[in-house]
PDB file of N, CA and C in Angstrom:
ATOM      1  N   MET A   1       0.910  -1.067   0.226  1.00 84.00           N
ATOM      2  CA  MET A   1       0.377  -0.152  -0.224  1.00 84.00           C
ATOM      3  C   MET A   1       1.085   1.193   0.145  1.00 84.00           C
ATOM      4  N   LYS A   2       0.328   2.265  -0.991  1.00 90.00           N
ATOM      5  CA  LYS A   2       1.448   3.406  -0.546  1.00 90.00           C
ATOM      6  C   LYS A   2       1.105   4.086  -0.239  1.00 90.00           C
ATOM      7  N   ARG A   3       1.819   5.305   0.494  1.00 92.00           N
ATOM      8  CA  ARG A   3       1.783   6.062   1.628  1.00 92.00           C
ATOM      9  C   ARG A   3       1.981   7.570   1.155  1.00 92.00           C
ATOM     10  N   ILE A   4       0.827   8.462   1.224  1.00 93.00           N
ATOM     11  CA  ILE A   4       1.074  10.056   0.992  1.00 93.00           C
ATOM     12  C   ILE A   4       1.206  10.475   2.353  1.00 93.00           C
ATOM     13  N   PHE A   5       2.361  11.530   2.141  1.00 91.00           N
ATOM     14  CA  PHE A   5       2.318  12.565   3.660  1.00 91.00           C
ATOM     15  C   PHE A   5       1.819  13.878   2.567  1.00 91.00           C
ATOM     16  N   ALA A   6       0.292  14.502   3.139  1.00 93.00           N
ATOM     17  CA  ALA A   6       0.057  15.859   2.968  1.00 93.00           C
ATOM     18  C   ALA A   6       0.646  16.993   3.899  1.00 93.00           C
ATOM     19  N   HIS A   7       1.117  18.191   3.536  1.00 91.00           N
ATOM     20  CA  HIS A   7       1.420  19.308   4.572  1.00 91.00           C
ATOM     21  C   HIS A   7       0.580  20.462   4.043  1.00 91.00           C
ATOM     22  N   ALA A   8       0.626  21.267   4.760  1.00 92.00           N
ATOM     23  CA  ALA A   8       0.079  22.479   4.455  1.00 92.00           C
ATOM     24  C   ALA A   8       0.529  23.256   5.742  1.00 92.00           C
ATOM     25  N   ASN A   9       1.286  24.274   5.545  1.00 88.00           N
ATOM     26  CA  ASN A   9       1.713  25.755   6.589  1.00 88.00           C
ATOM     27  C   ASN A   9       0.685  26.892   6.613  1.00 88.00           C
ATOM     28  N   GLN A  10      -0.117  26.979   5.686  1.00 89.00           N
ATOM     29  CA  GLN A  10      -1.128  28.153   5.489  1.00 89.00           C
ATOM     30  C   GLN A  10      -2.611  28.038   5.309  1.00 89.00           C
ATOM     31  N   PRO A  11      -3.387  29.054   5.173  1.00 93.00           N
ATOM     32  CA  PRO A  11      -4.548  28.140   4.833  1.00 93.00           C
ATOM     33  C   PRO A  11      -4.871  28.598   3.306  1.00 93.00           C
ATOM     34  N   GLY A  12      -3.882  29.244   2.778  1.00 91.00           N
ATOM     35  CA  GLY A  12      -3.794  28.995   1.218  1.00 91.00           C
ATOM     36  C   GLY A  12      -3.342  27.813   0.677  1.00 91.00           C
ATOM     37  N   SER A  13      -2.372  27.408   1.255  1.00 92.00           N
ATOM     38  CA  SER A  13      -1.770  26.167   1.304  1.00 92.00           C
ATOM     39  C   SER A  13      -3.055  24.955   1.361  1.00 92.00           C
ATOM     40  N   ALA A  14      -3.806  24.886   2.504  1.00 95.00           N
ATOM     41  CA  ALA A  14      -4.550  24.397   2.626  1.00 95.00           C
ATOM     42  C   ALA A  14      -5.562  24.174   1.537  1.00 95.00           C
ATOM     43  N   ASN A  15      -6.252  25.419   1.204  1.00 94.00           N
ATOM     44  CA  ASN A  15      -7.329  25.334   0.122  1.00 94.00           C
ATOM     45  C   ASN A  15      -6.871  24.839  -1.095  1.00 94.00           C
ATOM     46  N   ALA A  16      -5.732  25.161  -1.268  1.00 94.00           N
ATOM     47  CA  ALA A  16      -4.877  24.575  -2.747  1.00 94.00           C
ATOM     48  C   ALA A  16      -4.917  22.950  -2.326  1.00 94.00           C
ATOM     49  N   LEU A  17      -4.964  22.404  -1.546  1.00 95.00           N
ATOM     50  CA  LEU A  17      -4.637  21.125  -1.481  1.00 95.00           C
ATOM     51  C   LEU A  17      -5.571  20.019  -1.270  1.00 95.00           C
ATOM     52  N   VAL A  18      -6.823  21.231  -0.464  1.00 96.00           N
ATOM     53  CA  VAL A  18      -8.117  20.062  -0.626  1.00 96.00           C
ATOM     54  C   VAL A  18      -9.063  19.389  -1.120  1.00 96.00           C
ATOM     55  N   PRO A  19      -9.149  19.886  -3.090  1.00 95.00           N
ATOM     56  CA  PRO A  19      -9.113  18.987  -3.534  1.00 95.00           C
ATOM     57  C   PRO A  19      -8.674  17.891  -3.950  1.00 95.00           C
ATOM     58  N   HIS A  20      -7.206  17.820  -3.840  1.00 94.00           N
ATOM     59  CA  HIS A  20      -6.282  16.434  -3.774  1.00 94.00           C
ATOM     60  C   HIS A  20      -6.373  15.454  -3.155  1.00 94.00           C
ATOM     61  N   ILE A  21      -6.745  15.751  -2.119  1.00 95.00           N
ATOM     62  CA  ILE A  21      -6.671  15.504  -0.553  1.00 95.00           C
ATOM     63  C   ILE A  21      -7.793  14.676  -0.953  1.00 95.00           C
ATOM     64  N   LEU A  22      -8.656  15.221  -1.086  1.00 94.00           N
ATOM     65  CA  LEU A  22     -10.654  14.750  -1.481  1.00 94.00           C
ATOM     66  C   LEU A  22     -10.427  13.521  -2.242  1.00 94.00           C
ATOM     67  N   ALA A  23      -9.400  13.829  -3.732  1.00 92.00           N
ATOM     68  CA  ALA A  23      -9.239  12.662  -4.524  1.00 92.00           C
ATOM     69  C   ALA A  23      -8.492  11.563  -4.266  1.00 92.00           C
ATOM     70  N   LEU A  24      -7.537  11.866  -3.306  1.00 91.00           N
ATOM     71  CA  LEU A  24      -6.775  10.429  -2.741  1.00 91.00           C
ATOM     72  C   LEU A  24      -7.171  10.134  -1.728  1.00 91.00           C
ATOM     73  N   ARG A  25      -8.137  10.423  -0.514  1.00 86.00           N
ATOM     74  CA  ARG A  25      -8.084   9.785   0.131  1.00 86.00           C
ATOM     75  C   ARG A  25      -8.889   8.256   0.121  1.00 86.00           C
ATOM     76  N   ASP A  26      -9.700   8.409  -0.812  1.00 82.00           N
ATOM     77  CA  ASP A  26     -10.523   6.926  -0.875  1.00 82.00           C
ATOM     78  C   ASP A  26     -10.014   5.980  -1.761  1.00 82.00           C
ATOM     79  N   LEU A  27      -8.909   5.989  -1.809  1.00 85.00           N
ATOM     80  CA  LEU A  27      -8.289   5.203  -2.764  1.00 85.00           C
ATOM     81  C   LEU A  27      -7.704   4.258  -2.180  1.00 85.00           C
ATOM     82  N   GLU A  28      -8.054   2.778  -1.920  1.00 83.00           N
ATOM     83  CA  GLU A  28      -7.654   1.704  -1.911  1.00 83.00           C
ATOM     84  C   GLU A  28      -6.158   1.391  -1.675  1.00 83.00           C
ATOM     85  N   GLU A  29      -5.678   1.581  -2.561  1.00 88.00           N
ATOM     86  CA  GLU A  29      -4.027   1.288  -2.499  1.00 88.00           C
ATOM     87  C   GLU A  29      -3.757   2.308  -1.895  1.00 88.00           C
ATOM     88  N   MET A  30      -3.952   3.191  -1.405  1.00 87.00           N
ATOM     89  CA  MET A  30      -3.381   4.300  -0.861  1.00 87.00           C
ATOM     90  C   MET A  30      -3.771   4.829   0.762  1.00 87.00           C
ATOM     91  N   THR A  31      -2.484   4.852   1.592  1.00 90.00           N
ATOM     92  CA  THR A  31      -3.035   5.837   2.840  1.00 90.00           C
ATOM     93  C   THR A  31      -2.543   7.441   2.990  1.00 90.00           C
ATOM     94  N   LEU A  32      -3.676   8.054   3.417  1.00 91.00           N
ATOM     95  CA  LEU A  32      -3.179   9.245   3.235  1.00 91.00           C
ATOM     96  C   LEU A  32      -2.942  10.028   4.790  1.00 91.00           C
ATOM     97  N   GLU A  33      -2.023  10.687   4.782  1.00 90.00           N
ATOM     98  CA  GLU A  33      -1.530  11.356   6.138  1.00 90.00           C
ATOM     99  C   GLU A  33      -1.623  12.751   5.958  1.00 90.00           C
ATOM    100  N   VAL A  34      -2.364  13.506   6.802  1.00 93.00           N
ATOM    101  CA  VAL A  34      -2.132  14.868   6.671  1.00 93.00           C
ATOM    102  C   VAL A  34      -2.075  15.322   7.478  1.00 93.00           C
ATOM    103  N   PHE A  35      -1.238  16.674   7.634  1.00 89.00           N
ATOM    104  CA  PHE A  35      -0.337  17.566   8.515  1.00 89.00           C
ATOM    105  C   PHE A  35      -0.451  18.915   8.242  1.00 89.00           C
ATOM    106  N   SER A  36      -0.713  19.743   9.325  1.00 89.00           N
ATOM    107  CA  SER A  36      -0.708  21.248   9.459  1.00 89.00           C
ATOM    108  C   SER A  36      -0.591  22.329  10.366  1.00 89.00           C
ATOM    109  N   ALA A  37      -0.439  23.227  10.065  1.00 88.00           N
ATOM    110  CA  ALA A  37      -0.366  24.332  11.078  1.00 88.00           C
ATOM    111  C   ALA A  37      -1.591  24.392  11.616  1.00 88.00           C
ATOM    112  N   PRO A  38      -1.429  24.762  12.762  1.00 90.00           N
ATOM    113  CA  PRO A  38      -2.809  25.604  13.220  1.00 90.00           C
ATOM    114  C   PRO A  38      -3.351  26.052  12.969  1.00 90.00           C
ATOM    115  N   SER A  39      -2.858  27.256  11.773  1.00 90.00           N
ATOM    116  CA  SER A  39      -3.632  28.081  10.988  1.00 90.00           C
ATOM    117  C   SER A  39      -4.410  27.500   9.730  1.00 90.00           C
ATOM    118  N   ALA A  40      -4.302  26.314   9.578  1.00 92.00           N
ATOM    119  CA  ALA A  40      -4.700  25.571   7.998  1.00 92.00           C
ATOM    120  C   ALA A  40      -5.808  24.672   8.640  1.00 92.00           C
ATOM    121  N   GLN A  41      -5.731  24.381   9.940  1.00 93.00           N
ATOM    122  CA  GLN A  41      -6.454  22.918  10.405  1.00 93.00           C
ATOM    123  C   GLN A  41      -8.005  23.490   9.717  1.00 93.00           C
ATOM    124  N   PRO A  42      -8.299  24.809  10.006  1.00 96.00           N
ATOM    125  CA  PRO A  42      -9.874  24.731   9.976  1.00 96.00           C
ATOM    126  C   PRO A  42     -10.163  24.669   8.833  1.00 96.00           C
ATOM    127  N   VAL A  43      -9.619  24.820   7.358  1.00 96.00           N
ATOM    128  CA  VAL A  43     -10.164  24.420   6.280  1.00 96.00           C
ATOM    129  C   VAL A  43     -10.116  23.248   6.026  1.00 96.00           C
ATOM    130  N   PHE A  44      -8.808  22.499   6.372  1.00 96.00           N
ATOM    131  CA  PHE A  44      -9.197  21.145   6.138  1.00 96.00           C
ATOM    132  C   PHE A  44     -10.418  20.737   6.854  1.00 96.00           C
ATOM    133  N   HIS A  45     -10.573  20.912   8.090  1.00 96.00           N
ATOM    134  CA  HIS A  45     -11.801  20.295   8.842  1.00 96.00           C
ATOM    135  C   HIS A  45     -13.060  20.545   8.371  1.00 96.00           C
ATOM    136  N   SER A  46     -13.037  22.011   7.874  1.00 97.00           N
ATOM    137  CA  SER A  46     -14.206  22.493   7.100  1.00 97.00           C
ATOM    138  C   SER A  46     -14.557  21.200   5.575  1.00 97.00           C
ATOM    139  N   HIS A  47     -14.015  20.842   5.491  1.00 97.00           N
ATOM    140  CA  HIS A  47     -14.066  19.655   3.847  1.00 97.00           C
ATOM    141  C   HIS A  47     -13.925  18.516   4.832  1.00 97.00           C
ATOM    142  N   GLY A  48     -14.019  18.111   6.024  1.00 96.00           N
ATOM    143  CA  GLY A  48     -14.102  16.983   6.764  1.00 96.00           C
ATOM    144  C   GLY A  48     -12.673  15.774   6.434  1.00 96.00           C
ATOM    145  N   ILE A  49     -11.682  16.891   6.363  1.00 96.00           N
ATOM    146  CA  ILE A  49     -10.360  15.874   6.313  1.00 96.00           C
ATOM    147  C   ILE A  49      -9.708  15.790   7.896  1.00 96.00           C
ATOM    148  N   GLU A  50      -9.757  14.861   8.269  1.00 93.00           N
ATOM    149  CA  GLU A  50      -8.937  14.995   9.632  1.00 93.00           C
ATOM    150  C   GLU A  50      -7.417  14.955   9.177  1.00 93.00           C
ATOM    151  N   THR A  51      -6.478  16.346  10.411  1.00 93.00           N
ATOM    152  CA  THR A  51      -5.426  16.332  10.554  1.00 93.00           C
ATOM    153  C   THR A  51      -4.445  16.031  11.531  1.00 93.00           C
ATOM    154  N   GLN A  52      -3.437  16.263  11.664  1.00 87.00           N
ATOM    155  CA  GLN A  52      -2.756  16.163  12.820  1.00 87.00           C
ATOM    156  C   GLN A  52      -1.721  17.128  12.559  1.00 87.00           C
ATOM    157  N   LEU A  53      -1.884  18.125  13.966  1.00 81.00           N
ATOM    158  CA  LEU A  53      -0.675  19.230  13.857  1.00 81.00           C
ATOM    159  C   LEU A  53       0.203  18.809  13.881  1.00 81.00           C
ATOM    160  N   ALA A  54       0.957  19.494  13.135  1.00 73.00           N
ATOM    161  CA  ALA A  54       2.483  19.201  12.819  1.00 73.00           C
ATOM    162  C   ALA A  54       3.393  21.121  13.749  1.00 73.00           C
ATOM    163  N   PRO A  55       4.246  20.567  13.924  1.00 58.00           N
ATOM    164  CA  PRO A  55       4.774  21.601  15.038  1.00 58.00           C
ATOM    165  C   PRO A  55       5.345  22.854  13.678  1.00 58.00           C
ATOM    166  N   GLU A  56       5.234  24.331  14.063  1.00 57.00           N
ATOM    167  CA  GLU A  56       5.667  24.936  13.285  1.00 57.00           C
ATOM    168  C   GLU A  56       6.585  25.274  13.000  1.00 57.00           C
ATOM    169  N   GLN A  57       7.787  24.823  14.137  1.00 54.00           N
ATOM    170  CA  GLN A  57       9.219  25.136  14.085  1.00 54.00           C
ATOM    171  C   GLN A  57       9.878  23.603  14.535  1.00 54.00           C
ATOM    172  N   VAL A  58       9.998  23.006  13.107  1.00 59.00           N
ATOM    173  CA  VAL A  58      10.746  21.437  13.256  1.00 59.00           C
ATOM    174  C   VAL A  58      12.048  21.433  12.463  1.00 59.00           C
ATOM    175  N   PRO A  59      12.890  21.171  13.822  1.00 63.00           N
ATOM    176  CA  PRO A  59      14.392  20.278  12.692  1.00 63.00           C
ATOM    177  C   PRO A  59      14.541  19.555  11.703  1.00 63.00           C
ATOM    178  N   LYS A  60      14.866  19.716  10.962  1.00 64.00           N
ATOM    179  CA  LYS A  60      14.975  18.869   9.631  1.00 64.00           C
ATOM    180  C   LYS A  60      14.881  17.598  10.266  1.00 64.00           C
ATOM    181  N   GLU A  61      15.652  17.089  11.440  1.00 69.00           N
ATOM    182  CA  GLU A  61      15.981  15.437  11.610  1.00 69.00           C
ATOM    183  C   GLU A  61      14.463  15.040  11.734  1.00 69.00           C
ATOM    184  N   GLY A  62      13.698  16.493  12.231  1.00 72.00           N
ATOM    185  CA  GLY A  62      11.801  15.578  12.914  1.00 72.00           C
ATOM    186  C   GLY A  62      11.487  15.115  11.466  1.00 72.00           C
ATOM    187  N   TRP A  63      11.857  15.915  10.351  1.00 74.00           N
ATOM    188  CA  TRP A  63      11.264  15.669   8.765  1.00 74.00           C
ATOM    189  C   TRP A  63      11.906  14.340   8.122  1.00 74.00           C
ATOM    190  N   ASP A  64      13.200  14.114   8.746  1.00 77.00           N
ATOM    191  CA  ASP A  64      13.447  12.838   7.916  1.00 77.00           C
ATOM    192  C   ASP A  64      12.930  11.849   8.986  1.00 77.00           C
ATOM    193  N   ALA A  65      12.522  11.783   9.915  1.00 77.00           N
ATOM    194  CA  ALA A  65      11.888  10.857  11.155  1.00 77.00           C
ATOM    195  C   ALA A  65      10.438  10.333  10.046  1.00 77.00           C
ATOM    196  N   TRP A  66       9.310  11.526   9.808  1.00 75.00           N
ATOM    197  CA  TRP A  66       8.121  11.759   9.440  1.00 75.00           C
ATOM    198  C   TRP A  66       8.063  10.788   8.250  1.00 75.00           C
ATOM    199  N   LEU A  67       9.305  11.277   7.315  1.00 83.00           N
ATOM    200  CA  LEU A  67       9.008  10.871   5.947  1.00 83.00           C
ATOM    201  C   LEU A  67       9.604   9.315   5.545  1.00 83.00           C
ATOM    202  N   ALA A  68       9.916   8.600   6.733  1.00 83.00           N
ATOM    203  CA  ALA A  68      10.178   7.192   6.775  1.00 83.00           C
ATOM    204  C   ALA A  68       8.843   6.864   6.031  1.00 83.00           C
ATOM    205  N   GLY A  69       9.115   6.041   4.508  1.00 85.00           N
ATOM    206  CA  GLY A  69       7.986   5.053   4.512  1.00 85.00           C
ATOM    207  C   GLY A  69       7.027   5.894   3.834  1.00 85.00           C
ATOM    208  N   CYS A  70       7.653   7.015   3.378  1.00 90.00           N
ATOM    209  CA  CYS A  70       6.489   7.752   2.624  1.00 90.00           C
ATOM    210  C   CYS A  70       6.635   7.376   1.018  1.00 90.00           C
ATOM    211  N   ASP A  71       6.172   7.600   0.277  1.00 94.00           N
ATOM    212  CA  ASP A  71       6.178   7.016  -0.962  1.00 94.00           C
ATOM    213  C   ASP A  71       5.794   8.201  -2.022  1.00 94.00           C
ATOM    214  N   LEU A  72       4.704   9.255  -1.115  1.00 94.00           N
ATOM    215  CA  LEU A  72       5.120  10.972  -2.240  1.00 94.00           C
ATOM    216  C   LEU A  72       4.373  11.668  -1.224  1.00 94.00           C
ATOM    217  N   LEU A  73       4.962  12.988  -1.220  1.00 94.00           N
ATOM    218  CA  LEU A  73       4.936  13.974  -0.516  1.00 94.00           C
ATOM    219  C   LEU A  73       4.319  14.960  -1.354  1.00 94.00           C
ATOM    220  N   LEU A  74       3.080  15.394  -0.657  1.00 94.00           N
ATOM    221  CA  LEU A  74       2.382  16.427  -1.855  1.00 94.00           C
ATOM    222  C   LEU A  74       2.506  17.553  -0.341  1.00 94.00           C
ATOM    223  N   THR A  75       2.633  18.716  -0.911  1.00 92.00           N
ATOM    224  CA  THR A  75       3.101  20.081   0.048  1.00 92.00           C
ATOM    225  C   THR A  75       2.083  21.591  -0.807  1.00 92.00           C
ATOM    226  N   GLY A  76       1.696  22.216   0.236  1.00 89.00           N
ATOM    227  CA  GLY A  76       1.102  23.884  -0.089  1.00 89.00           C
ATOM    228  C   GLY A  76       2.617  24.305  -0.675  1.00 89.00           C
ATOM    229  N   THR A  77       2.669  25.759  -1.186  1.00 86.00           N
ATOM    230  CA  THR A  77       3.828  26.758  -1.419  1.00 86.00           C
ATOM    231  C   THR A  77       3.419  27.926  -0.093  1.00 86.00           C
ATOM    232  N   SER A  78       3.966  27.800   0.851  1.00 79.00           N
ATOM    233  CA  SER A  78       3.810  29.105   1.823  1.00 79.00           C
ATOM    234  C   SER A  78       4.990  29.939   1.538  1.00 79.00           C
ATOM    235  N   PHE A  79       4.972  31.304   2.001  1.00 74.00           N
ATOM    236  CA  PHE A  79       5.760  32.398   1.995  1.00 74.00           C
ATOM    237  C   PHE A  79       6.419  32.598   3.266  1.00 74.00           C
ATOM    238  N   PRO A  80       7.302  32.797   3.887  1.00 70.00           N
ATOM    239  CA  PRO A  80       8.748  32.455   3.444  1.00 70.00           C
ATOM    240  C   PRO A  80       8.084  30.427   3.725  1.00 70.00           C
ATOM    241  N   PRO A  81       9.233  30.398   2.632  1.00 68.00           N
ATOM    242  CA  PRO A  81       8.805  28.827   1.817  1.00 68.00           C
ATOM    243  C   PRO A  81      10.070  27.893   3.038  1.00 68.00           C
ATOM    244  N   ASP A  82      10.278  28.500   4.351  1.00 73.00           N
ATOM    245  CA  ASP A  82      11.432  27.468   4.880  1.00 73.00           C
ATOM    246  C   ASP A  82      10.833  26.358   5.549  1.00 73.00           C
ATOM    247  N   LEU A  83       9.689  26.169   5.890  1.00 78.00           N
ATOM    248  CA  LEU A  83       9.517  24.338   6.123  1.00 78.00           C
ATOM    249  C   LEU A  83       9.097  23.882   5.126  1.00 78.00           C
ATOM    250  N   GLU A  84       8.369  24.261   3.982  1.00 82.00           N
ATOM    251  CA  GLU A  84       8.522  23.613   2.635  1.00 82.00           C
ATOM    252  C   GLU A  84       9.796  22.961   2.108  1.00 82.00           C
ATOM    253  N   ASN A  85      11.087  23.856   2.246  1.00 82.00           N
ATOM    254  CA  ASN A  85      11.774  23.666   2.092  1.00 82.00           C
ATOM    255  C   ASN A  85      12.055  22.369   2.513  1.00 82.00           C
ATOM    256  N   ALA A  86      12.562  22.650   4.093  1.00 82.00           N
ATOM    257  CA  ALA A  86      13.135  21.348   4.669  1.00 82.00           C
ATOM    258  C   ALA A  86      12.304  20.240   4.370  1.00 82.00           C
ATOM    259  N   LEU A  87      10.990  20.100   4.471  1.00 85.00           N
ATOM    260  CA  LEU A  87      10.890  18.888   3.528  1.00 85.00           C
ATOM    261  C   LEU A  87      10.890  18.655   2.433  1.00 85.00           C
ATOM    262  N   TRP A  88      10.815  19.421   1.752  1.00 86.00           N
ATOM    263  CA  TRP A  88      11.612  19.134  -0.243  1.00 86.00           C
ATOM    264  C   TRP A  88      12.798  18.453   0.204  1.00 86.00           C
ATOM    265  N   SER A  89      13.689  19.234   0.844  1.00 85.00           N
ATOM    266  CA  SER A  89      15.014  18.487   0.930  1.00 85.00           C
ATOM    267  C   SER A  89      14.838  17.005   1.435  1.00 85.00           C
ATOM    268  N   CYS A  90      14.386  17.037   2.591  1.00 86.00           N
ATOM    269  CA  CYS A  90      14.699  15.569   3.157  1.00 86.00           C
ATOM    270  C   CYS A  90      13.816  14.657   2.037  1.00 86.00           C
ATOM    271  N   ALA A  91      13.037  14.734   1.461  1.00 90.00           N
ATOM    272  CA  ALA A  91      11.884  14.018   0.682  1.00 90.00           C
ATOM    273  C   ALA A  91      13.469  13.459  -0.306  1.00 90.00           C
ATOM    274  N   ARG A  92      13.931  14.983  -1.014  1.00 90.00           N
ATOM    275  CA  ARG A  92      14.751  14.423  -2.266  1.00 90.00           C
ATOM    276  C   ARG A  92      15.669  13.201  -1.770  1.00 90.00           C
ATOM    277  N   ARG A  93      16.387  13.822  -0.211  1.00 88.00           N
ATOM    278  CA  ARG A  93      17.466  12.955   0.183  1.00 88.00           C
ATOM    279  C   ARG A  93      16.924  11.338   0.269  1.00 88.00           C
ATOM    280  N   ARG A  94      15.403  11.069   0.123  1.00 89.00           N
ATOM    281  CA  ARG A  94      14.985  10.015   0.641  1.00 89.00           C
ATOM    282  C   ARG A  94      14.378   9.563  -0.687  1.00 89.00           C
ATOM    283  N   ASP A  95      14.455  10.108  -1.771  1.00 92.00           N
ATOM    284  CA  ASP A  95      14.048   9.347  -2.927  1.00 92.00           C
ATOM    285  C   ASP A  95      12.600   9.634  -3.149  1.00 92.00           C
ATOM    286  N   VAL A  96      11.571  10.500  -2.368  1.00 94.00           N
ATOM    287  CA  VAL A  96      10.411  10.564  -2.519  1.00 94.00           C
ATOM    288  C   VAL A  96      10.349  11.742  -3.385  1.00 94.00           C
ATOM    289  N   PRO A  97       9.306  11.334  -4.389  1.00 95.00           N
ATOM    290  CA  PRO A  97       8.923  11.945  -5.507  1.00 95.00           C
ATOM    291  C   PRO A  97       8.017  13.116  -4.662  1.00 95.00           C
ATOM    292  N   THR A  98       7.715  14.447  -5.038  1.00 93.00           N
ATOM    293  CA  THR A  98       7.228  15.545  -4.130  1.00 93.00           C
ATOM    294  C   THR A  98       6.336  16.488  -5.488  1.00 93.00           C
ATOM    295  N   VAL A  99       5.315  17.057  -4.554  1.00 93.00           N
ATOM    296  CA  VAL A  99       4.143  17.525  -5.446  1.00 93.00           C
ATOM    297  C   VAL A  99       4.362  18.961  -4.706  1.00 93.00           C
ATOM    298  N   ALA A 100       4.195  20.020  -5.403  1.00 89.00           N
ATOM    299  CA  ALA A 100       3.792  21.362  -4.632  1.00 89.00           C
ATOM    300  C   ALA A 100       2.693  21.920  -5.266  1.00 89.00           C
ATOM    301  N   VAL A 101       1.614  22.319  -4.441  1.00 91.00           N
ATOM    302  CA  VAL A 101       0.509  22.786  -5.581  1.00 91.00           C
ATOM    303  C   VAL A 101       0.609  24.372  -4.952  1.00 91.00           C
ATOM    304  N   LEU A 102       0.836  25.472  -5.850  1.00 81.00           N
ATOM    305  CA  LEU A 102       0.587  26.947  -5.925  1.00 81.00           C
ATOM    306  C   LEU A 102      -0.909  26.904  -5.476  1.00 81.00           C
ATOM    307  N   ASP A 103      -1.079  27.938  -4.542  1.00 73.00           N
ATOM    308  CA  ASP A 103      -2.183  28.747  -3.556  1.00 73.00           C
ATOM    309  C   ASP A 103      -2.719  29.911  -4.997  1.00 73.00           C
ATOM    310  N   GLN A 104      -1.307  30.406  -5.136  1.00 62.00           N
ATOM    311  CA  GLN A 104      -1.452  31.589  -5.904  1.00 62.00           C
ATOM    312  C   GLN A 104      -0.315  31.592  -7.088  1.00 62.00           C
ATOM    313  N   SER A 105      -0.316  32.612  -7.952  1.00 59.00           N
ATOM    314  CA  SER A 105       0.689  33.210  -8.668  1.00 59.00           C
ATOM    315  C   SER A 105       1.747  34.127  -8.223  1.00 59.00           C
ATOM    316  N   MET A 106       1.408  34.829  -6.966  1.00 59.00           N
ATOM    317  CA  MET A 106       2.016  35.780  -7.027  1.00 59.00           C
ATOM    318  C   MET A 106       3.336  35.600  -5.965  1.00 59.00           C
ATOM    319  N   ASP A 107       4.493  36.231  -6.577  1.00 59.00           N
ATOM    320  CA  ASP A 107       5.704  35.884  -6.064  1.00 59.00           C
ATOM    321  C   ASP A 107       6.111  33.805  -5.764  1.00 59.00           C
ATOM    322  N   TYR A 108       5.444  33.252  -7.089  1.00 55.00           N
ATOM    323  CA  TYR A 108       5.838  32.475  -7.232  1.00 55.00           C
ATOM    324  C   TYR A 108       7.564  31.517  -6.808  1.00 55.00           C
ATOM    325  N   ALA A 109       7.868  32.313  -7.956  1.00 59.00           N
ATOM    326  CA  ALA A 109       9.273  32.055  -7.390  1.00 59.00           C
ATOM    327  C   ALA A 109       9.932  32.026  -6.837  1.00 59.00           C
ATOM    328  N   LEU A 110       9.621  32.907  -5.799  1.00 56.00           N
ATOM    329  CA  LEU A 110      10.299  33.131  -4.333  1.00 56.00           C
ATOM    330  C   LEU A 110      10.005  31.951  -3.273  1.00 56.00           C
ATOM    331  N   ARG A 111       9.148  31.384  -3.317  1.00 52.00           N
ATOM    332  CA  ARG A 111       8.352  29.944  -2.876  1.00 52.00           C
ATOM    333  C   ARG A 111       9.148  28.898  -2.960  1.00 52.00           C
ATOM    334  N   PHE A 112      10.059  28.800  -4.211  1.00 55.00           N
ATOM    335  CA  PHE A 112      10.779  27.643  -4.220  1.00 55.00           C
ATOM    336  C   PHE A 112      12.371  28.380  -4.400  1.00 55.00           C
ATOM    337  N   GLN A 113      12.628  29.550  -3.355  1.00 62.00           N
ATOM    338  CA  GLN A 113      13.766  29.630  -3.237  1.00 62.00           C
ATOM    339  C   GLN A 113      14.545  29.274  -2.238  1.00 62.00           C
ATOM    340  N   ARG A 114      15.392  28.670  -2.318  1.00 58.00           N
ATOM    341  CA  ARG A 114      16.650  27.994  -1.205  1.00 58.00           C
ATOM    342  C   ARG A 114      17.530  29.151  -0.436  1.00 58.00           C
ATOM    343  N   ASP A 115      17.972  28.837   0.442  1.00 57.00           N
ATOM    344  CA  ASP A 115      18.728  29.715   0.786  1.00 57.00           C
ATOM    345  C   ASP A 115      19.960  29.049   0.454  1.00 57.00           C
TER     346      ASP A 115
END
């Protein structure tokens, strides 16, 4: 069974991820785990999507442990992109495919900029 890990750090990211999560969550060959910052949880809950709270400031080592056994990473694109960059870097190290969903086109290049 494939495991999908989804994460939103802001309400806009959560709104962008909702249609994708709804499409994926009922597929029998997949399990879906949704994590969010506190500000994004109400968006998910309003669509009947259960979430787990993700700490707002997570050491990179923590993301490595969370991604263990993950087959696909689905994220939003918040600004500043620090959390997403940490997740994407961990996924890259683990050879986990990643899909980032834009919630708006404003400053989109900055959302993918790394330090």
